[in-house]
CSV table of C-alpha atoms in Angstrom, one decimal:
chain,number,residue,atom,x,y,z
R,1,UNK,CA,59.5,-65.0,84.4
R,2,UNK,CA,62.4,-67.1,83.2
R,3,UNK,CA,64.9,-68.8,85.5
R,4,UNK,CA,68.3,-71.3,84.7
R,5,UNK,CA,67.7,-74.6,83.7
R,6,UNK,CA,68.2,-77.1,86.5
R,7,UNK,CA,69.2,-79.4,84.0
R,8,UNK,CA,72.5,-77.2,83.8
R,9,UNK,CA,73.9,-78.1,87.1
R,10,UNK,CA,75.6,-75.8,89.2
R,11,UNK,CA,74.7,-72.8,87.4
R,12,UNK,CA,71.0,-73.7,87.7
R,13,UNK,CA,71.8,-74.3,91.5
R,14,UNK,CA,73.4,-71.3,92.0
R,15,UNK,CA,70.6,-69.2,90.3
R,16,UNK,CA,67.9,-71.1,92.6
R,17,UNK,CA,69.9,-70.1,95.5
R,18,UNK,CA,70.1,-66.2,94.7
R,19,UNK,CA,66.3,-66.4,93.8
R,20,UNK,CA,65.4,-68.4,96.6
R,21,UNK,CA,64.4,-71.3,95.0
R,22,UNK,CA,64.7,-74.9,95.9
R,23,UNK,CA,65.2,-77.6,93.5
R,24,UNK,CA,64.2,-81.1,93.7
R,25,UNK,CA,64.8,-83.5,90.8
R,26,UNK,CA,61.1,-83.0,88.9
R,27,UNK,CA,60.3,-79.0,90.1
R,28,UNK,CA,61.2,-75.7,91.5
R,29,UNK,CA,59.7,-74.5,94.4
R,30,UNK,CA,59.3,-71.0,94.9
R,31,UNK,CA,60.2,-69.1,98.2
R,32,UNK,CA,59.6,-65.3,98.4
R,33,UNK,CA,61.8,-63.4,100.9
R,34,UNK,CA,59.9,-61.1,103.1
R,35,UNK,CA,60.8,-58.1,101.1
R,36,UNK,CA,61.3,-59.0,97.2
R,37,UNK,CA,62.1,-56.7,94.0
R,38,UNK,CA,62.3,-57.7,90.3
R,39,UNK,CA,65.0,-56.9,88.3
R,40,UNK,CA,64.9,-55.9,84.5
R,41,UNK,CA,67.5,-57.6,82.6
R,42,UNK,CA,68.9,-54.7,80.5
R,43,UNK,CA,70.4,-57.1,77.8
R,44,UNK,CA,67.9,-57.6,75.0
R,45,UNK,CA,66.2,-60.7,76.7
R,46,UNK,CA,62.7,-59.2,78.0
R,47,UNK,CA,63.0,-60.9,81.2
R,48,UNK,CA,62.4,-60.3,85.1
R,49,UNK,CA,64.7,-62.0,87.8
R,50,UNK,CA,64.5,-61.8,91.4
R,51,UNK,CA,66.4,-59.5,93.7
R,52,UNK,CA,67.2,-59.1,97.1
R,53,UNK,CA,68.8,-55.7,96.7
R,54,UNK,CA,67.2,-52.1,95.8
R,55,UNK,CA,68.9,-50.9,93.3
R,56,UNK,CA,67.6,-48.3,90.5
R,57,UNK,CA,67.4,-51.2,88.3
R,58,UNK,CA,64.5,-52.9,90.8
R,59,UNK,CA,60.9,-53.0,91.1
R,60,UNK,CA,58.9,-53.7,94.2
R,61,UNK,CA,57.2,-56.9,94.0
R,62,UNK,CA,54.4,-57.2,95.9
R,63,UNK,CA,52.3,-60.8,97.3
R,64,UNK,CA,48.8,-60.9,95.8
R,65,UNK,CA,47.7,-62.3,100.0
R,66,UNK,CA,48.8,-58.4,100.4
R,67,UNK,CA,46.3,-56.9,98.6
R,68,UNK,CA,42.3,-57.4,99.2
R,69,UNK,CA,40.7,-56.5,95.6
R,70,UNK,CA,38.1,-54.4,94.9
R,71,UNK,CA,35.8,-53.4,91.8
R,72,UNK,CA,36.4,-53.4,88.7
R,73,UNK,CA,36.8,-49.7,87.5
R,74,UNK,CA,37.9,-49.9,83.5
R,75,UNK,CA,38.3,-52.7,80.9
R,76,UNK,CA,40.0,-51.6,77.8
R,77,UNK,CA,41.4,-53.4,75.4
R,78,UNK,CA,44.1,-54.8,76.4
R,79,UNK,CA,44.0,-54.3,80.2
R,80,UNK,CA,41.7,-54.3,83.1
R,81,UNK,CA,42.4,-51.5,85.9
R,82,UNK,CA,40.7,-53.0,89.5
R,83,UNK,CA,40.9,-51.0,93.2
R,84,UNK,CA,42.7,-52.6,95.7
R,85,UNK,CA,43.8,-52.2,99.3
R,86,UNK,CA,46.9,-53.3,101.3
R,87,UNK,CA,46.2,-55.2,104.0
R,88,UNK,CA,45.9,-52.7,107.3
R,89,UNK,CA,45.7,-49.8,104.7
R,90,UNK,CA,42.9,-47.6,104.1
R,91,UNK,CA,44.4,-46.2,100.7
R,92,UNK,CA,43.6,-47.2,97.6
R,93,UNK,CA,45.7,-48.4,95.0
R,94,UNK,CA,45.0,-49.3,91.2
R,95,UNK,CA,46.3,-52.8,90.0
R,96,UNK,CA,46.3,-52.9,85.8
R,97,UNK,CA,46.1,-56.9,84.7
R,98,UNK,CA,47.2,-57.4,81.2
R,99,UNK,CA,45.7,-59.5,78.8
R,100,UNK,CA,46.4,-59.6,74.8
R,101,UNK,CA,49.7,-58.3,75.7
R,102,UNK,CA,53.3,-59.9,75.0
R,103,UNK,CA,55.8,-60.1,77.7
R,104,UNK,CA,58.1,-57.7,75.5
R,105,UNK,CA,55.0,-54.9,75.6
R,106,UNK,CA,54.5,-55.4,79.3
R,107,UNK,CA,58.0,-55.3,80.2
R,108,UNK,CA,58.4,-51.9,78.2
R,109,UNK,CA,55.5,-50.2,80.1
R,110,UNK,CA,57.6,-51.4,83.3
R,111,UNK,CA,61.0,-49.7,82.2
R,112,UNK,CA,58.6,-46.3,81.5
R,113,UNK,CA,56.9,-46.7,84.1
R,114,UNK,CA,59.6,-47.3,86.2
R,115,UNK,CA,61.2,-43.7,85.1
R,116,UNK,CA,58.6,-41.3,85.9
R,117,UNK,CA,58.2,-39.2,88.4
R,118,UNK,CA,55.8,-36.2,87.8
R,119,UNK,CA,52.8,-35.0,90.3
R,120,UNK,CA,50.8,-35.1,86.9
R,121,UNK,CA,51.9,-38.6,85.8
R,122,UNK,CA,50.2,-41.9,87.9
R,123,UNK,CA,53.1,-43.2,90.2
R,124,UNK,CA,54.2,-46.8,89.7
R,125,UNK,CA,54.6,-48.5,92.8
R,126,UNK,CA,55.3,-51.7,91.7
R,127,UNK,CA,54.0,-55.2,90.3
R,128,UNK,CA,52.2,-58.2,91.5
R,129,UNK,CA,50.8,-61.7,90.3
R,130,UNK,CA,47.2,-61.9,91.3
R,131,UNK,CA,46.6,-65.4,91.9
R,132,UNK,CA,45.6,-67.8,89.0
R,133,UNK,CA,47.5,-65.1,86.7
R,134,UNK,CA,50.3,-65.8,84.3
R,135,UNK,CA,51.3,-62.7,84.3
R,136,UNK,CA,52.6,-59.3,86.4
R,137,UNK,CA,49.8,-56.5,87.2
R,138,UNK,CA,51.1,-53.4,88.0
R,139,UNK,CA,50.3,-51.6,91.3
R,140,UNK,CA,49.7,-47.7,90.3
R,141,UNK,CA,48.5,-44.7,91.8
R,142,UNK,CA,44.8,-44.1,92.2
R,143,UNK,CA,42.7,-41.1,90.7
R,144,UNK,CA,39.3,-41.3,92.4
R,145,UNK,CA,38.1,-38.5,89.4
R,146,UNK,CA,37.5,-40.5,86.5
R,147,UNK,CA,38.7,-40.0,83.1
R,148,UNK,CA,39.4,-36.3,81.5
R,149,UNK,CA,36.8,-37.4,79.1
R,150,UNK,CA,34.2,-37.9,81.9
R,151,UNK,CA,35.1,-34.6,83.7
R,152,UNK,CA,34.5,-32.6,80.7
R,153,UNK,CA,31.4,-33.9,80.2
R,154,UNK,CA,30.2,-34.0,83.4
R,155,UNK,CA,31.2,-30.4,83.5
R,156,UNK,CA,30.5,-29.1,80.3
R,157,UNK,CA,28.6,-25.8,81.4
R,158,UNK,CA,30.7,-24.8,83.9
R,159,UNK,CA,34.0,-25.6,83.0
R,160,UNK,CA,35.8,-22.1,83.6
R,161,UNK,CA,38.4,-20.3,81.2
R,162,UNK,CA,40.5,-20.6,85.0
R,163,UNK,CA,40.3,-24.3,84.9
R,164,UNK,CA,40.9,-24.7,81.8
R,165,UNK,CA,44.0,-22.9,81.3
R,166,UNK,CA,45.2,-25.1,84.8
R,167,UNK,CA,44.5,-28.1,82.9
R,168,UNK,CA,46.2,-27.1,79.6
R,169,UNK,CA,49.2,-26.4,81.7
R,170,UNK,CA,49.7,-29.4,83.8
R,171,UNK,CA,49.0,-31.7,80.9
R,172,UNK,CA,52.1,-29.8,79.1
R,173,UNK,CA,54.1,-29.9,82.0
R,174,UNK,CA,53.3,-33.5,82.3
R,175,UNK,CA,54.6,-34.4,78.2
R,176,UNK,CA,57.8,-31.9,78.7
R,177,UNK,CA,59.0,-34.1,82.0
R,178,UNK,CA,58.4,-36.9,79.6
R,179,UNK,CA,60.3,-35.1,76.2
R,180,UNK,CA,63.0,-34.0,78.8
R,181,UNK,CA,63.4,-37.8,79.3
R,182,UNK,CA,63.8,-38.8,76.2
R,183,UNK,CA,60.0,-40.3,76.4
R,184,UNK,CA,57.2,-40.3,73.9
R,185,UNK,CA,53.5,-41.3,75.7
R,186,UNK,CA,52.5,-41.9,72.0
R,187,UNK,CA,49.1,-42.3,73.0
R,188,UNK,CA,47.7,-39.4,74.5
R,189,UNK,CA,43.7,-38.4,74.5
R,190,UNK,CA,41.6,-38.2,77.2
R,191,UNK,CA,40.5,-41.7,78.3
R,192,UNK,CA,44.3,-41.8,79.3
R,193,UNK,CA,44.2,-38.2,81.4
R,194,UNK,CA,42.8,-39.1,84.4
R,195,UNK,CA,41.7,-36.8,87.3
R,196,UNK,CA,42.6,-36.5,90.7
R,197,UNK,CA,40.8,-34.8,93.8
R,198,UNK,CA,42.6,-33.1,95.9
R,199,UNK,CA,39.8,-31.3,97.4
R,200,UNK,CA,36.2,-31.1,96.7
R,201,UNK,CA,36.8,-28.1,94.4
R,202,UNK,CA,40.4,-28.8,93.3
R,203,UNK,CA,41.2,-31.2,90.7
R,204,UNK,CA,44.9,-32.2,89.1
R,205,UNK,CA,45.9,-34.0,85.8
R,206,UNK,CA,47.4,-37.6,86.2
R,207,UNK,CA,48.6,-39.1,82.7
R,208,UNK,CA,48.1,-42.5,82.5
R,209,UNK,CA,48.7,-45.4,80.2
R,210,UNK,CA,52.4,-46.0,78.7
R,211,UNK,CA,51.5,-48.5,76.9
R,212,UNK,CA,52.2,-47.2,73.6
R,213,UNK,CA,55.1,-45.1,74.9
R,214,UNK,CA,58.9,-45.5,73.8
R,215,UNK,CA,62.4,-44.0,74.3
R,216,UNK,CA,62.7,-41.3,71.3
R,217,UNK,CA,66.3,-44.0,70.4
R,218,UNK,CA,63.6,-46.5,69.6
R,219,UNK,CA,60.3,-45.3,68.3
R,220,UNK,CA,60.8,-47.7,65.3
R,221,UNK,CA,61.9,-50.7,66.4
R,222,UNK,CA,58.9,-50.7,68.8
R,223,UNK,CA,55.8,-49.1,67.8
R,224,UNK,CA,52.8,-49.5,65.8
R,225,UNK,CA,50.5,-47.6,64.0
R,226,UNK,CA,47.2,-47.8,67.0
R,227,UNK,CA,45.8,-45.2,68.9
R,228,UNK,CA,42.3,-42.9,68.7
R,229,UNK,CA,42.0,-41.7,65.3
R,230,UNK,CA,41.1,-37.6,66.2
R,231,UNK,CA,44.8,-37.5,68.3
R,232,UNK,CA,47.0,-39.7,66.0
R,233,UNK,CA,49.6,-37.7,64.6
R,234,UNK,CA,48.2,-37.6,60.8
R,235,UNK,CA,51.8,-38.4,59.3
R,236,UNK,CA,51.1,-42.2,60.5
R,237,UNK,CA,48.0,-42.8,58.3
R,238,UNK,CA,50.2,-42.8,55.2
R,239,UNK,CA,51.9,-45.6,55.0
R,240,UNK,CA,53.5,-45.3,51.8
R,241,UNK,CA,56.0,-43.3,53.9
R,242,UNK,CA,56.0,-45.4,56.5
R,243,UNK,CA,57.3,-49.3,55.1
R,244,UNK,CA,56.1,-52.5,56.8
R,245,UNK,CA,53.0,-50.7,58.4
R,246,UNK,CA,55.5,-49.2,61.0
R,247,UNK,CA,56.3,-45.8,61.6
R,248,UNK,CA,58.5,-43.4,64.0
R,249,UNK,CA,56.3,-41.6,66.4
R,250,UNK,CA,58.4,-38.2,67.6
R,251,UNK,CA,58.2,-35.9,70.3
R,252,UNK,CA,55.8,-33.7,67.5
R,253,UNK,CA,53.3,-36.7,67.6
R,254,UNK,CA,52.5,-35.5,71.1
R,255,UNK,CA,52.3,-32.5,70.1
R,256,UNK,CA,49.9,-33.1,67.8
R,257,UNK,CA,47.6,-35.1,70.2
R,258,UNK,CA,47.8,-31.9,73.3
R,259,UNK,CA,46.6,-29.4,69.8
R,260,UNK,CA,43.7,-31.6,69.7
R,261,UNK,CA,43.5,-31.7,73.6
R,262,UNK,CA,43.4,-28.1,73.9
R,263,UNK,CA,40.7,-27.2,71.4
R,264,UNK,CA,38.9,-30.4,73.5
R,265,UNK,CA,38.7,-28.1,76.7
R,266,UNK,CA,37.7,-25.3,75.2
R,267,UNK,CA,34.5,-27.5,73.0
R,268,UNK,CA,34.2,-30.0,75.9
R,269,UNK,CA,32.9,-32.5,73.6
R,270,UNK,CA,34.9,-35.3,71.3
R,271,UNK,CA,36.5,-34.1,68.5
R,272,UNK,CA,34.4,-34.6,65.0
R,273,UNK,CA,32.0,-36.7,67.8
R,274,UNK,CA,34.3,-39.5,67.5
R,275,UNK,CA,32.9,-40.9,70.7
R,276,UNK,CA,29.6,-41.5,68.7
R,277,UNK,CA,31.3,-43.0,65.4
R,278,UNK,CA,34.5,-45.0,67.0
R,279,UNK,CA,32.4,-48.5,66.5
R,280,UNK,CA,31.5,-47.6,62.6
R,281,UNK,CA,34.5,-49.0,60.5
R,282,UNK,CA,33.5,-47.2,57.7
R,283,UNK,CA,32.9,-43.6,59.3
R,284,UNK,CA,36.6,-44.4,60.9
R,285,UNK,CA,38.1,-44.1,57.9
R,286,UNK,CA,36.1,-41.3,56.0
R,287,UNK,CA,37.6,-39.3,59.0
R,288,UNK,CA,40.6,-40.9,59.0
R,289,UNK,CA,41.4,-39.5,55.3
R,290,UNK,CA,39.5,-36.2,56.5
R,291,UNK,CA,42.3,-35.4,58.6
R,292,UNK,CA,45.0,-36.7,56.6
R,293,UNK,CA,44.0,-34.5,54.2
R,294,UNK,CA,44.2,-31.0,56.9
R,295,UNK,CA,40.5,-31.4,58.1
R,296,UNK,CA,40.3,-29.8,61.1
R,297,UNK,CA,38.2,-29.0,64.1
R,298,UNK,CA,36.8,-25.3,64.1
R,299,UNK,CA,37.6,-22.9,67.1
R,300,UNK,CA,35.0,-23.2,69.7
R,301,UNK,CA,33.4,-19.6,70.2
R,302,UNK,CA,34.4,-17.7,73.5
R,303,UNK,CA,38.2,-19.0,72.9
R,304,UNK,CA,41.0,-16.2,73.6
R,305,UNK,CA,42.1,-16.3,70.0
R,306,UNK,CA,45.7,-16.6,71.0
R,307,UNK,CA,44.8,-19.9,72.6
R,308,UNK,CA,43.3,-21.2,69.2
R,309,UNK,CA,46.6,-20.0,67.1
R,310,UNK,CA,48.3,-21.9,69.8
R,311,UNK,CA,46.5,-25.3,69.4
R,312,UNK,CA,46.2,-24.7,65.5
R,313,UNK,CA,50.0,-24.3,65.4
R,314,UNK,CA,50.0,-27.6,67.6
R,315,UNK,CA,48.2,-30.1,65.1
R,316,UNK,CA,50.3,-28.5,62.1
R,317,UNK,CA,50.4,-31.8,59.2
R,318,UNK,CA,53.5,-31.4,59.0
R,319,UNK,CA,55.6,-32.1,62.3
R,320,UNK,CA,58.8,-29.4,61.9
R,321,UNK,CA,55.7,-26.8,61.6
R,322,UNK,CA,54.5,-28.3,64.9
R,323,UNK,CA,56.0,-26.1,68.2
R,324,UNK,CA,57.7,-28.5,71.1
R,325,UNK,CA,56.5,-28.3,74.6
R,326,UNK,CA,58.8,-25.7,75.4
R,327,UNK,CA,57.5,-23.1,73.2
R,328,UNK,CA,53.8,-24.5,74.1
R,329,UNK,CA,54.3,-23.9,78.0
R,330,UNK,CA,55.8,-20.7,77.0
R,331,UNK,CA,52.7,-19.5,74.8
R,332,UNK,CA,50.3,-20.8,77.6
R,333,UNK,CA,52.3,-18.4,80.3
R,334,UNK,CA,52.0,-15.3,78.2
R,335,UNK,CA,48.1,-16.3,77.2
R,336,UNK,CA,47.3,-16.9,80.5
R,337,UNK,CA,48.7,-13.6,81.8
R,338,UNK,CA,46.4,-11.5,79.0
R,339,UNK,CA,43.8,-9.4,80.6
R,340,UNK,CA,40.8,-11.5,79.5
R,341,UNK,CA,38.9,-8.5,79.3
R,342,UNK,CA,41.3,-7.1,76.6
R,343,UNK,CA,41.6,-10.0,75.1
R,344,UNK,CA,39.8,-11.1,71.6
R,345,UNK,CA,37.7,-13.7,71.3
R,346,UNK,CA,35.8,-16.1,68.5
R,347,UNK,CA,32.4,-15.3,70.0
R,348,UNK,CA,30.2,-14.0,72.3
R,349,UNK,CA,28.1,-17.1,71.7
R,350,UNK,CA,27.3,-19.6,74.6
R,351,UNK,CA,30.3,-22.4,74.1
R,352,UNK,CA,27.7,-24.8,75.1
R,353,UNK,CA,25.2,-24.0,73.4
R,354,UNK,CA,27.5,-24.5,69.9
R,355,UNK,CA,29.1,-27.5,71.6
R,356,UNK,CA,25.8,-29.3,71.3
R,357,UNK,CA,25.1,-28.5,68.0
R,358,UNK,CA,28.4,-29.3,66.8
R,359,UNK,CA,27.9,-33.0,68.2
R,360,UNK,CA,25.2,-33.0,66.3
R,361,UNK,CA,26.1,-31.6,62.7
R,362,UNK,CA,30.0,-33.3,62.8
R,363,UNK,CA,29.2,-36.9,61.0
R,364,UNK,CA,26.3,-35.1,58.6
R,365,UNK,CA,29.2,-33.2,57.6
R,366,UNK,CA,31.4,-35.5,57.3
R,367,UNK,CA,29.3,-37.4,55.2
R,368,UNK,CA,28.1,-34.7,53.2
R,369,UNK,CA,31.3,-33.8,51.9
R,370,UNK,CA,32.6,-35.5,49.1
R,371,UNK,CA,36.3,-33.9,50.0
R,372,UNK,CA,36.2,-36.4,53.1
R,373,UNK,CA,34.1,-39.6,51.6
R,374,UNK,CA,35.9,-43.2,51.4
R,375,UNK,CA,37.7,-42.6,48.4
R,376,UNK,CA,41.5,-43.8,48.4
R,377,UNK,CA,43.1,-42.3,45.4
R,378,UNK,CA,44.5,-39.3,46.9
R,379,UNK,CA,46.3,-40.9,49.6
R,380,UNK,CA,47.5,-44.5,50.7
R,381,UNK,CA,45.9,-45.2,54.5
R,382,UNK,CA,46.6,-47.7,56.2
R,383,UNK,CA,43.1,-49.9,56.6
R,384,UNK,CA,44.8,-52.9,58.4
R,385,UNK,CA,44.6,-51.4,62.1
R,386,UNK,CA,40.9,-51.6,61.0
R,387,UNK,CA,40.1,-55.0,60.1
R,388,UNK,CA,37.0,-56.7,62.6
């Protein structure tokens, strides 16, 4: 947080004053009032002030003496997500420390964050310092279910064709709120879908993670070519089209990443068994250029065949091919109201059963086919997001 220079006089004064700060000749001392917000200033200068008022433009700040902390629950790469209570509260909350972050990337999952308001997006609540920290944590929403990732393979044989199509659905009405805003997650797969109980059989989508996200004005002034390789819009790994390694995610790149999360709950299981390969540099990148060059998973048997056109259509290479989420909540009304019993399907064969093999066969494929080895003369991918 950045404040006037005392050194400035009466402007410095007059900023301590509104901030509630008092100044003696060699420091600032810091008073919160009993209720304080932060204020994003909307001028290019990645900054938080104080504020007394609530006004859209203000985020509830929160004392770190008001919280008592809790496990840990996830480290990823750039953040750490703990539980934490409010004092007198029996309710949990989620508070996301930063670390290998700039203030420019935290501030600009603040200003997302700080626009959504979806039943299947986390809520933001607000941000804190924990103590020690030089940074803000935000204070988000808790889902007690674990990751989409987790559910689906906790769940694997009896994940119905019901739940599924629930899930499909609230993850697409989750990305259209976004599109209708003008927001791009940019990041979408399913360690960032997280699950929520509402009862001990009833489970909702919460997306998480905004990271990576961006207005659709300013998807190349601020994002970078990062993500999980099997739901990265394949139109990033070339970066001859994309100059100075950066590149302008759409509203299509999302759609490209729920294609891929569609066929995921109808297999269950990570796509091309990345979860098994995401350490192996080299691997990376022989399926990397696999799917740059149209490889694609196969339809999982027992799929209503309308459901795989649907998702085929989704993670089209090219993104004008691609549908938007209008015409993908659309589809998934008029698939879901099918007779199943009419309907066609891949297969009679057990899903799981060819689930399991399928996690098995994936990377001897993969490197059994000379179409998808580590050869770069058919196309220029970008290896720098890979160097260890």
């Amino acid at each position: 947080m950045e404040f006037a220079d005392p050194k400035k006089g009466n402007s410095a004064n007059s900023a301590a004053e509104t901030c509630g700060m008092k100044i003696s000749p060699n420091k600032m001392v810091f008073f919160l009032p009993p209720l304080s917000y932060l204020c994003i200033e909307d001028h290019g200068t990645n900054r938080l002030r104080i504020s007394d008022d609530v006004t859209p433009q203000t985020i509830r700040l929160y004392y770190d003496q008001e919280f008592k902390i809790g496990s840990t629950i996830d480290i990823g790469g750039s953040a750490s997500v703990r539980i934490a209570y409010l004092e007198n509260s029996t309710i949990p909350l989620v508070i996301k420390k930063f670390f290998n972050s700039s203030m420019e990337e935290i501030i600009n999952e603040i200003k997302i964050m700080r626009m959504v308001s979806h039943p299947n997006i986390i809520r933001f609540y607000g941000v804190t310092k924990l103590k020690d920290d030089a940074d803000y944590s935000l204070v988000l929403e808790y889902a007690d279910g674990g990751t989409l990732e987790k559910y689906l393979w906790d769940n694997s044989e009896n994940f119905e064709l019901e739940n599924q199509f629930r899930f499909a659905k609230e993850i697409a009405g989750a990305i259209s709120w976004l599109h209708d805003e003008e927001i791009i997650h940019g990041d979408l797969h399913p360690k960032n879908i997280l699950i929520h109980r509402l009862q001990p059989h009833l489970h909702v989508i919460k997306l998480t993670d905004f990271g990576r996200s961006c207005l659709q004005d300013y998807t190349k002034e601020f994002t970078k070519a990062c993500g999980v390789i099997p739901y990265m819009d394949p139109k990033i790994f070339n970066i001859q089209e994309n100059e100075n390694h950066l590149y302008g995610i759409t509203k299509k790149s999302d759609i490209y990443s729920l294609g891929v999360l569609l066929w995921q709950l109808t297999s269950c299981s990570s796509p091309f068994g990345f979860d098994e390969i995401e350490n192996e540099r080299l691997k990376v990148i022989a399926l990397e250029i696999a799917i740059f060059k149209g490889r694609r998973e196969d339809p999982v048997p027992n799929t209503i065949d309308k459901f795989v056109e649907l998702y085929q259509k989704c993670w089209r290479h090219e993104p004008d091919e691609r549908p938007d989420i209008r015409k993908v909540i659309s589809e998934l009304k008029i698939i879901e109201s099918i007779d199943p019993v009419s309907n066609n399907f891949y297969s009679i064969t057990s899903r799981n059963v060819v689930s399991q093999q399928k996690k098995g066969e994936t990377m001897e494929n993969l490197e059994n086919d000379d179409s998808v080895s580590p050869s770069y003369e058919d196309c220029d991918i970008n290896l720098d997001k890979y160097q260890m």
